[in-house]
Coordinates of C-alpha atoms and ligand atoms in Angstrom, one line a residue:
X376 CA 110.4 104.0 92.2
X377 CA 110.6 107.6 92.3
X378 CA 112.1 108.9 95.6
X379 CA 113.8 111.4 97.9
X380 CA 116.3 110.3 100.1
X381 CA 118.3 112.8 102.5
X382 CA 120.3 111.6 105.5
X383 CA 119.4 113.0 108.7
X384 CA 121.7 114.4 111.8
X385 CA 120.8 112.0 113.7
X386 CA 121.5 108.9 112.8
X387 CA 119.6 106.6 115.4
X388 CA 116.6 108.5 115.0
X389 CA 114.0 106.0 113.0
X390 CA 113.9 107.1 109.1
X391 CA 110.6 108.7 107.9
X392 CA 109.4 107.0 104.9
X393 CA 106.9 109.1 103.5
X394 CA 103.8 108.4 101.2
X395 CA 101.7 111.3 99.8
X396 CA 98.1 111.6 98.8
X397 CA 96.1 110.9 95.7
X398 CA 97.3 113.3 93.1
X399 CA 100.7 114.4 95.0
X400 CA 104.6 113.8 94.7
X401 CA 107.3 112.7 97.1
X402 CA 107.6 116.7 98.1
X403 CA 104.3 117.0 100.0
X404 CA 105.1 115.6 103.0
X405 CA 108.3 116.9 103.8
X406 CA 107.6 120.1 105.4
X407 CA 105.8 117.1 108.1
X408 CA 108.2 114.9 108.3
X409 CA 110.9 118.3 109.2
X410 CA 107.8 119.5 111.9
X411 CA 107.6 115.4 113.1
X412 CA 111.3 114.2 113.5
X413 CA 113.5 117.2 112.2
X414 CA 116.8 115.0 112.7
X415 CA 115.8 112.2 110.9
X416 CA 116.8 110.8 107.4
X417 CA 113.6 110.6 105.3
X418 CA 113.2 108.6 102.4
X419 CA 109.8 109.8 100.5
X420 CA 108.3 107.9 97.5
X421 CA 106.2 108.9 95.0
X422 CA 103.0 106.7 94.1
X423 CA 103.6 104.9 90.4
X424 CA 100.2 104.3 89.6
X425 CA 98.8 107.0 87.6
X426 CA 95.3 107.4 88.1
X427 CA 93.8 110.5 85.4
X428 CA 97.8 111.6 85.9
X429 CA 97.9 111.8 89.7
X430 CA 100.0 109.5 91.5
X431 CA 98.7 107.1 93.7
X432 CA 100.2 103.5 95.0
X433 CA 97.8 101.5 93.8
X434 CA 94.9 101.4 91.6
X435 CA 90.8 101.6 92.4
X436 CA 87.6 100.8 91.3
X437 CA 86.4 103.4 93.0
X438 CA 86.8 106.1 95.8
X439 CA 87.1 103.6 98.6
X440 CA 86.8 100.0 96.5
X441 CA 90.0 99.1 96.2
X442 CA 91.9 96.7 93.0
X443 CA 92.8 94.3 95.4
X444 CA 95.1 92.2 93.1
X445 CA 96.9 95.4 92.5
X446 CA 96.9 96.4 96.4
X447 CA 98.6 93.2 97.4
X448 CA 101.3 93.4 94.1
X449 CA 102.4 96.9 94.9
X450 CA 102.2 96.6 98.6
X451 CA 105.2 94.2 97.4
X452 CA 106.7 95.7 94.9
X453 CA 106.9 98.5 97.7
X454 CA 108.0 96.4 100.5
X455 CA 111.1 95.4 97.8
X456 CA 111.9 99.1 97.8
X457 CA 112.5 99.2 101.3
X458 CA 114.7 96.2 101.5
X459 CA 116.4 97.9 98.4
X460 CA 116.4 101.5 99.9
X461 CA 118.0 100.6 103.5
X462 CA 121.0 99.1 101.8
X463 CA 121.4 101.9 99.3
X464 CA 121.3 104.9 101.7
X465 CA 123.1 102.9 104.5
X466 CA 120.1 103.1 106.9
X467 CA 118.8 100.9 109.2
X468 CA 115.8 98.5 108.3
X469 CA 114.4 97.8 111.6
X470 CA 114.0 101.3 112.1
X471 CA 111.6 102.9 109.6
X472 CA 108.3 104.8 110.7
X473 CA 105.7 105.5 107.7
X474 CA 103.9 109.0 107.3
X475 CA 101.0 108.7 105.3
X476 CA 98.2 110.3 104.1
X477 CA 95.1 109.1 102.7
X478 CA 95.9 106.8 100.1
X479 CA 99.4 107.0 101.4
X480 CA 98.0 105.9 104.8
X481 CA 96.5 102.7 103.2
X482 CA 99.6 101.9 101.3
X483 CA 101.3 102.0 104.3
X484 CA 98.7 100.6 106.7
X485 CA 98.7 97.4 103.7
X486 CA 102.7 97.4 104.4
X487 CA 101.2 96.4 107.8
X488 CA 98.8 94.3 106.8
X489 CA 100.8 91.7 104.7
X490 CA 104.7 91.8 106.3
X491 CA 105.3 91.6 110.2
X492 CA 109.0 94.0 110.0
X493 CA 107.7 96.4 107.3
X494 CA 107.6 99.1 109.8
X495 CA 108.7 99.8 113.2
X496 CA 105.7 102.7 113.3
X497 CA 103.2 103.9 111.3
X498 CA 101.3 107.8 111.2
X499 CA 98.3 107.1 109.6
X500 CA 96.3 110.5 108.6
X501 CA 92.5 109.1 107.4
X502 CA 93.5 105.9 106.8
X503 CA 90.9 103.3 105.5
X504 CA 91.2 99.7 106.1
X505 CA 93.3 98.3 103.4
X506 CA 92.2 94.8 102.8
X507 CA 89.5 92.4 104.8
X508 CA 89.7 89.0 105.4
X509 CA 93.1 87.9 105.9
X510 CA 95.4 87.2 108.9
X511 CA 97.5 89.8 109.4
X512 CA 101.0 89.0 110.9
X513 CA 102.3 89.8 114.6
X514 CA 102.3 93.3 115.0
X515 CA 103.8 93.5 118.3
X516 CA 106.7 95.8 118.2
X517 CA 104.6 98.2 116.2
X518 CA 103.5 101.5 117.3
X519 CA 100.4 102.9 115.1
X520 CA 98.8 106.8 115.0
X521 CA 95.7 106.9 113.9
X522 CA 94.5 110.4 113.0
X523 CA 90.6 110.3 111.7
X524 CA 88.1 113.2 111.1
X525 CA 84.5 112.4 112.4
X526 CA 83.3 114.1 109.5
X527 CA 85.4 112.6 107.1
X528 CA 83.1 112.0 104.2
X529 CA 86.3 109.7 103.1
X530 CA 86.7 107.1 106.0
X531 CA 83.9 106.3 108.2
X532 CA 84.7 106.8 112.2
X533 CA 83.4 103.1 112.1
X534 CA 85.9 101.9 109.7
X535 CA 88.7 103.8 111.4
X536 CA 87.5 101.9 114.5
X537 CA 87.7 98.6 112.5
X538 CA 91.0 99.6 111.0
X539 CA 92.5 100.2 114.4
X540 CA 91.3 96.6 116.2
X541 CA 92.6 94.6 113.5
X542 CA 95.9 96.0 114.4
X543 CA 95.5 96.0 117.4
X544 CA 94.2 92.2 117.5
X545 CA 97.8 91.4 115.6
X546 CA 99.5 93.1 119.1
X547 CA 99.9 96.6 117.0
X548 CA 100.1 99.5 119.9
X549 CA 97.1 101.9 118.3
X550 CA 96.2 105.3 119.2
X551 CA 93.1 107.5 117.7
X552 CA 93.2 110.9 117.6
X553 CA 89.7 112.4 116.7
X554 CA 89.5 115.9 115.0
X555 CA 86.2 117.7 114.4
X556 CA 87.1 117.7 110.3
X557 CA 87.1 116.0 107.3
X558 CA 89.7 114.6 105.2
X559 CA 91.7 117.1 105.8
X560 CA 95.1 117.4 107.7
X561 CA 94.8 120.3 110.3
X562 CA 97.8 121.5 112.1
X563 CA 96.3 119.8 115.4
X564 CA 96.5 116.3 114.1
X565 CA 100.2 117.1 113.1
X566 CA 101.0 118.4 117.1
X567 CA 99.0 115.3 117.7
X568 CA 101.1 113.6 116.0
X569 CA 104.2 114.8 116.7
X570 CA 103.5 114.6 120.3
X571 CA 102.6 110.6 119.8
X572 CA 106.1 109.9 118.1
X573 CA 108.2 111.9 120.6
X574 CA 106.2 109.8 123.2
X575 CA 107.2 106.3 121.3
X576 CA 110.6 107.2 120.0
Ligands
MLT1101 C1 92.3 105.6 98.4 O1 92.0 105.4 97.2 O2 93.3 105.2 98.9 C2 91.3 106.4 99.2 O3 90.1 106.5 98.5 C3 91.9 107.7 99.6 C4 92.1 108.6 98.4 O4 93.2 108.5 97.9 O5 91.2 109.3 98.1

């Protein structure tokens, strides 16, 4: 997969694996991940679906109806990375934190979904609910922001309700933040954010 890698100062700090939005690149998150954890190694991934040439991570019917063979495949073809990843760069597996946005969000969010030690952590910025229907595994030593928009035209606040009880349910520690936007990420979700990984690591 295409990918960034750069080792931080600090190397106990978890690694920011980071997963852009429909139509981005493996750059677009970097100036967060620098603002979130500046010390940390990141290790940022570009989407290799190509949906009307913009990157995504997996492919959809729709806006919000989600290929689900194709969700489950590269969710593993993904998790594969990882593995591959942490031994490449020297970092430690059992210490990686996901920022992701929109689609990256649900990439990262079905990383959760389908594999208990995918992720230590997870920012989700408007984050849908990936997949419905299946048991998702123990979740217990798994810390999950949640940051939604109650007018998000994109994810419904009663989806990203539903989204954060079935993590919760599999022992996931969830928090909401609410802004007064869209889909957008405002600067206010990123101190939120910010604030909720200093609290939790
Ligand atoms: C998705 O396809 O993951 C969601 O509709 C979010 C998006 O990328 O627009």
């Amino acid at each position: 997969m295409i990918h960034l890698f750069s080792q931080g100062e600090d190397r106990s700090a978890p690694t920011l694996v980071l997963f852009h939005g429909t139509g981005g690149t493996e750059r677009d998150l970097l100036p967060l991940a620098r603002i979130v954890s500046p010390a940390s190694s990141v290790l940022s991934i570009r989407g290799n679906v190509l949906e009307n040439g913009m990157p995504r991570y997996f492919r959809r019917l729709a806006e919000g109806i989600f290929d689900e063979e194709d969700l489950v495949l590269r969710t593993a073809e993904l998790y594969q990375f990882l593995e591959d990843a942490a031994r490449q760069y020297g970092v430690a597996r059992d210490n990686f934190v996901a920022i992701g946005y929109s689609n990256g969000a649900n990439i990262a969010a079905s990383l959760l979904f389908h594999y208990g030690q995918s992720l230590k952590g997870a920012i989700l910025h408007h984050p849908m609910v990936p997949r419905r229907g299946i048991k998702l595994p123990g979740l217990m030593d798994t810390a999950v922001f949640i940051g939604a928009g109650a007018n998000d035209p994109i994810c419904s606040r009663e989806e990203t309700e539903e989204l954060a009880s079935l993590l919760r349910d599999a022992g996931a520690d969830v928090s909401i933040h609410w802004e007064r936007s869209g889909h957008q990420l405002t600067k206010t979700e990123v101190d939120a954010a910010t604030a909720w990984f200093e609290r939790n690591f």
